[in-house]
C-alpha cells in the first residue's frame, strides 16, 4: 500500500485549523470589553447630597423670592396711591359738626382736584395757614366761596355775591361777628366750618381765603365708624 505524504506536526510550518469567517480585530474587541471607570463612592455621596439639597431648597427659595417681589410691588402701589390718589384722615375737634364728629375717618380723594377745581359745598382737607411750612397740620372745612366771589356775613347769615346762601348742613345761624364784604383773590377759596356756634370754628373769617396749593383733597366719604358711613 502506498501511503500519501505525511504532515509532520513538529514542522515549524504547521498551522492550526481556524474557523471560517471574518476575523475580529483584537484591539476593537478589547476596547469593547473595557468598562467605564467606576465613580468613587465619596464623589457619589457628594453629588447625591448636592442634587438632593438643590431639589429641597429650590422650591421654597423661589416661593420666598416671589413673595418678596409681590410685597415690594404692593408697598410701592400703596405709597403711590397714598401720595397721588387717596388719603385717610381723622377728624379732630368740633368745627365741622353736625356734619362731621371727632374721631371719624374720612376718605380723601386727591384725584378730584388734579383734573378739576374745587367747587362751592366741597368738604376739603387743607394745610393749616397758621402753621409753619415745616409742620404738617391739616384742617377740614367746607368751601363757601370761589375765586372772584364776594363773601359777606351779616345778621347771622352768609351771602355770596349779594345772594343769601342756603346751608342745610348747619344747625344754627352764624353766632360770630359780621364779616366783609370780602372779594376773593384769584386762585383762592373761602372756607368755613359747618359749626356756626360762637368761636366753634377757625376758618377764612380769621385767616382769610386760602390758596389753591394748600388744598390737599376732597373728603368724599365717612368710612368709620360703620354706623356713620355716608357720602359727603
Tab-separated table of C-alpha atoms in Angstrom:
chain	number	residue	atom	x	y	z
A	1	UNK	CA	0.000	0.000	0.000
A	2	UNK	CA	1.331	3.318	-1.000
A	3	UNK	CA	0.959	5.959	1.652
A	4	UNK	CA	0.471	9.627	0.881
A	5	UNK	CA	2.683	12.361	2.166
A	6	UNK	CA	2.511	12.890	5.940
A	7	UNK	CA	2.282	16.161	7.748
A	8	UNK	CA	4.926	16.447	10.342
A	9	UNK	CA	3.419	18.038	13.389
A	10	UNK	CA	6.809	19.033	14.603
A	11	UNK	CA	7.481	21.043	11.480
A	12	UNK	CA	7.760	24.752	12.002
A	13	UNK	CA	5.382	25.253	9.088
A	14	UNK	CA	2.449	23.546	10.762
A	15	UNK	CA	-0.665	25.709	11.268
A	16	UNK	CA	-3.760	25.311	13.420
A	17	UNK	CA	-7.216	24.938	11.981
A	18	UNK	CA	-9.181	28.227	12.216
A	19	UNK	CA	-12.937	28.726	11.974
A	20	UNK	CA	-14.208	30.036	8.682
A	21	UNK	CA	-15.451	33.652	8.732
A	22	UNK	CA	-14.189	37.187	9.253
A	23	UNK	CA	-11.694	37.750	11.933
A	24	UNK	CA	-12.246	40.220	14.744
A	25	UNK	CA	-9.626	42.757	15.414
A	26	UNK	CA	-8.030	42.232	18.708
A	27	UNK	CA	-7.869	45.901	19.521
A	28	UNK	CA	-11.587	46.558	18.941
A	29	UNK	CA	-12.586	43.515	20.920
A	30	UNK	CA	-10.502	44.555	23.880
A	31	UNK	CA	-11.843	48.118	23.775
A	32	UNK	CA	-15.428	46.857	23.754
A	33	UNK	CA	-14.745	44.698	26.748
A	34	UNK	CA	-13.298	47.620	28.695
A	35	UNK	CA	-15.736	49.209	31.145
A	36	UNK	CA	-16.023	52.856	32.127
A	37	UNK	CA	-14.139	53.677	35.279
A	38	UNK	CA	-16.360	53.411	38.310
A	39	UNK	CA	-17.082	56.648	40.222
A	40	UNK	CA	-15.540	56.872	43.618
A	41	UNK	CA	-18.053	56.343	46.474
A	42	UNK	CA	-17.204	59.681	48.093
A	43	UNK	CA	-17.983	61.573	44.871
A	44	UNK	CA	-21.278	59.718	44.526
A	45	UNK	CA	-22.291	60.745	48.042
A	46	UNK	CA	-21.335	64.377	47.449
A	47	UNK	CA	-23.198	64.590	44.162
A	48	UNK	CA	-26.216	62.872	45.658
A	49	UNK	CA	-26.328	65.265	48.572
A	50	UNK	CA	-25.897	68.286	46.293
A	51	UNK	CA	-28.711	67.183	43.995
A	52	UNK	CA	-30.953	66.408	46.956
A	53	UNK	CA	-30.185	69.780	48.565
A	54	UNK	CA	-30.916	71.566	45.306
A	55	UNK	CA	-34.229	69.774	44.968
A	56	UNK	CA	-35.173	70.560	48.561
A	57	UNK	CA	-34.085	74.225	48.635
A	58	UNK	CA	-35.129	75.427	45.218
A	59	UNK	CA	-38.956	75.425	45.716
A	60	UNK	CA	-39.028	77.450	48.954
A	61	UNK	CA	-36.333	79.844	47.727
A	62	UNK	CA	-38.343	80.531	44.576
A	63	UNK	CA	-41.534	80.958	46.595
A	64	UNK	CA	-39.822	83.336	49.042
A	65	UNK	CA	-38.463	85.395	46.146
A	66	UNK	CA	-41.939	85.558	44.621
A	67	UNK	CA	-43.469	86.729	47.909
A	68	UNK	CA	-40.810	89.417	48.373
A	69	UNK	CA	-41.344	90.742	44.852
A	70	UNK	CA	-45.121	90.789	45.353
A	71	UNK	CA	-44.752	92.568	48.696
A	72	UNK	CA	-42.417	95.188	47.227
A	73	UNK	CA	-44.836	95.888	44.359
A	74	UNK	CA	-47.767	96.144	46.795
A	75	UNK	CA	-45.876	98.610	49.005
A	76	UNK	CA	-44.990	100.769	46.002
A	77	UNK	CA	-48.603	100.757	44.821
A	78	UNK	CA	-49.932	101.700	48.269
A	79	UNK	CA	-47.421	104.525	48.715
A	80	UNK	CA	-48.105	105.770	45.191
A	81	UNK	CA	-51.860	105.738	45.724
A	82	UNK	CA	-51.458	107.385	49.120
A	83	UNK	CA	-49.371	110.148	47.586
A	84	UNK	CA	-51.448	110.810	44.453
A	85	UNK	CA	-54.858	109.103	44.682
A	86	UNK	CA	-56.327	108.981	48.175
A	87	UNK	CA	-55.680	109.523	51.857
A	88	UNK	CA	-57.382	108.640	55.123
A	89	UNK	CA	-57.864	111.461	57.604
A	90	UNK	CA	-59.208	111.529	61.141
A	91	UNK	CA	-61.474	114.350	62.293
A	92	UNK	CA	-60.253	116.338	65.288
A	93	UNK	CA	-62.350	118.919	67.093
A	94	UNK	CA	-65.944	120.085	66.654
A	95	UNK	CA	-65.608	122.712	63.925
A	96	UNK	CA	-67.498	120.608	61.345
A	97	UNK	CA	-70.425	119.468	63.497
A	98	UNK	CA	-73.149	118.441	62.777
A	99	UNK	CA	-71.682	117.103	59.505
A	100	UNK	CA	-68.542	115.522	60.981
A	101	UNK	CA	-67.721	114.443	64.505
A	102	UNK	CA	-64.431	113.896	66.265
A	103	UNK	CA	-62.573	110.613	65.584
A	104	UNK	CA	-64.485	109.858	62.393
A	105	UNK	CA	-62.376	108.614	59.478
A	106	UNK	CA	-62.644	110.278	56.099
A	107	UNK	CA	-61.768	109.005	52.639
A	108	UNK	CA	-59.949	111.898	50.959
A	109	UNK	CA	-59.941	111.940	47.171
A	110	UNK	CA	-56.743	113.540	45.838
A	111	UNK	CA	-57.532	112.917	42.169
A	112	UNK	CA	-60.610	115.132	42.297
A	113	UNK	CA	-58.567	118.330	42.057
A	114	UNK	CA	-55.849	117.004	39.759
A	115	UNK	CA	-58.291	117.055	36.875
A	116	UNK	CA	-60.704	119.712	38.152
A	117	UNK	CA	-61.145	122.632	40.527
A	118	UNK	CA	-62.817	122.847	43.949
A	119	UNK	CA	-66.486	123.810	43.991
A	120	UNK	CA	-68.766	125.512	46.482
A	121	UNK	CA	-70.012	122.996	49.016
A	122	UNK	CA	-66.956	120.692	48.779
A	123	UNK	CA	-65.610	119.458	52.106
A	124	UNK	CA	-61.847	119.704	51.761
A	125	UNK	CA	-58.644	118.929	53.636
A	126	UNK	CA	-56.212	121.842	53.655
A	127	UNK	CA	-52.949	122.768	55.276
A	128	UNK	CA	-53.438	124.996	58.283
A	129	UNK	CA	-52.376	128.508	57.160
A	130	UNK	CA	-51.350	129.351	60.717
A	131	UNK	CA	-48.743	126.577	60.851
A	132	UNK	CA	-45.111	126.911	59.775
A	133	UNK	CA	-44.020	125.419	56.473
A	134	UNK	CA	-42.082	122.693	58.268
A	135	UNK	CA	-45.159	121.398	60.110
A	136	UNK	CA	-47.992	119.363	58.628
A	137	UNK	CA	-51.166	120.282	60.468
A	138	UNK	CA	-54.361	119.981	58.429
A	139	UNK	CA	-57.897	121.302	58.706
A	140	UNK	CA	-61.192	120.019	57.355
A	141	UNK	CA	-63.532	122.776	56.152
A	142	UNK	CA	-66.250	123.495	53.592
A	143	UNK	CA	-65.710	125.754	50.581
A	144	UNK	CA	-68.280	128.561	50.508
A	145	UNK	CA	-66.583	130.995	48.117
A	146	UNK	CA	-64.672	130.652	44.843
A	147	UNK	CA	-62.106	132.957	43.195
A	148	UNK	CA	-63.793	136.242	42.283
A	149	UNK	CA	-66.761	135.752	44.663
A	150	UNK	CA	-67.632	138.376	47.250
A	151	UNK	CA	-68.370	136.914	50.686
A	152	UNK	CA	-70.289	138.732	53.400
A	153	UNK	CA	-71.738	137.666	56.760
A	154	UNK	CA	-74.398	139.859	58.316
A	155	UNK	CA	-77.110	139.244	60.875
A	156	UNK	CA	-76.107	135.607	61.214
A	157	UNK	CA	-76.430	134.782	57.504
A	158	UNK	CA	-73.936	134.026	54.737
A	159	UNK	CA	-74.145	135.999	51.499
A	160	UNK	CA	-72.282	135.227	48.284
A	161	UNK	CA	-72.214	137.967	45.645
A	162	UNK	CA	-75.114	139.624	47.446
A	163	UNK	CA	-77.270	136.472	47.438
A	164	UNK	CA	-78.299	134.589	50.595
A	165	UNK	CA	-76.692	131.148	50.730
A	166	UNK	CA	-78.983	128.353	51.937
A	167	UNK	CA	-76.901	125.989	54.085
A	168	UNK	CA	-78.806	122.800	55.006
A	169	UNK	CA	-75.666	121.290	56.597
A	170	UNK	CA	-75.719	123.775	59.532
A	171	UNK	CA	-77.940	123.655	62.620
A	172	UNK	CA	-77.802	127.276	63.710
A	173	UNK	CA	-77.277	130.801	62.429
A	174	UNK	CA	-73.764	132.265	62.464
A	175	UNK	CA	-73.280	133.450	66.041
A	176	UNK	CA	-69.961	135.225	65.493
A	177	UNK	CA	-69.492	138.838	64.382
A	178	UNK	CA	-70.362	140.090	60.925
A	179	UNK	CA	-67.713	139.800	58.230
A	180	UNK	CA	-66.942	141.501	54.930
A	181	UNK	CA	-67.805	142.123	52.243
A	182	UNK	CA	-64.579	140.456	51.079
A	183	UNK	CA	-63.763	139.737	47.435
A	184	UNK	CA	-61.785	136.540	46.997
A	185	UNK	CA	-58.498	136.772	45.095
A	186	UNK	CA	-57.663	134.669	42.045
A	187	UNK	CA	-56.786	131.029	42.807
A	188	UNK	CA	-58.030	131.406	46.403
A	189	UNK	CA	-61.008	129.832	48.207
A	190	UNK	CA	-63.085	130.923	51.191
A	191	UNK	CA	-63.641	128.095	53.692
A	192	UNK	CA	-65.775	127.786	56.808
A	193	UNK	CA	-66.620	125.130	59.377
A	194	UNK	CA	-70.191	123.817	59.470
A	195	UNK	CA	-70.361	124.527	63.202
A	196	UNK	CA	-71.671	128.103	63.286
A	197	UNK	CA	-71.805	128.485	67.060
A	198	UNK	CA	-69.702	131.255	68.563
A	199	UNK	CA	-65.948	130.612	68.309
A	200	UNK	CA	-66.552	126.997	67.227
A	201	UNK	CA	-64.523	127.170	64.012
A	202	UNK	CA	-61.274	128.807	62.990
A	203	UNK	CA	-61.581	129.413	59.255
A	204	UNK	CA	-61.303	132.040	56.497
A	205	UNK	CA	-63.029	134.579	58.745
A	206	UNK	CA	-59.761	134.662	60.715
A	207	UNK	CA	-57.071	133.685	58.176
A	208	UNK	CA	-58.914	134.851	55.008
A	209	UNK	CA	-59.196	132.890	51.760
A	210	UNK	CA	-56.679	130.069	51.273
A	211	UNK	CA	-54.592	129.460	48.138
A	212	UNK	CA	-55.397	126.518	45.912
A	213	UNK	CA	-51.990	124.997	46.655
A	214	UNK	CA	-52.898	124.491	50.318
A	215	UNK	CA	-55.902	122.271	49.499
A	216	UNK	CA	-54.855	118.609	49.697
A	217	UNK	CA	-58.008	116.864	48.507
A	218	UNK	CA	-61.772	116.450	48.783
A	219	UNK	CA	-63.345	114.419	51.589
A	220	UNK	CA	-65.840	112.176	49.792
A	221	UNK	CA	-66.864	109.600	52.396
A	222	UNK	CA	-67.180	108.968	56.108
A	223	UNK	CA	-65.829	105.414	56.331
A	224	UNK	CA	-65.659	104.911	60.109
A	225	UNK	CA	-67.499	104.156	62.280
A	226	UNK	CA	-69.599	101.923	60.070
A	227	UNK	CA	-72.809	103.304	61.551
A	228	UNK	CA	-71.823	106.727	60.183
A	229	UNK	CA	-70.845	105.502	56.714
A	230	UNK	CA	-72.051	108.217	54.393
A	231	UNK	CA	-71.177	110.218	51.312
A	232	UNK	CA	-70.380	113.902	51.830
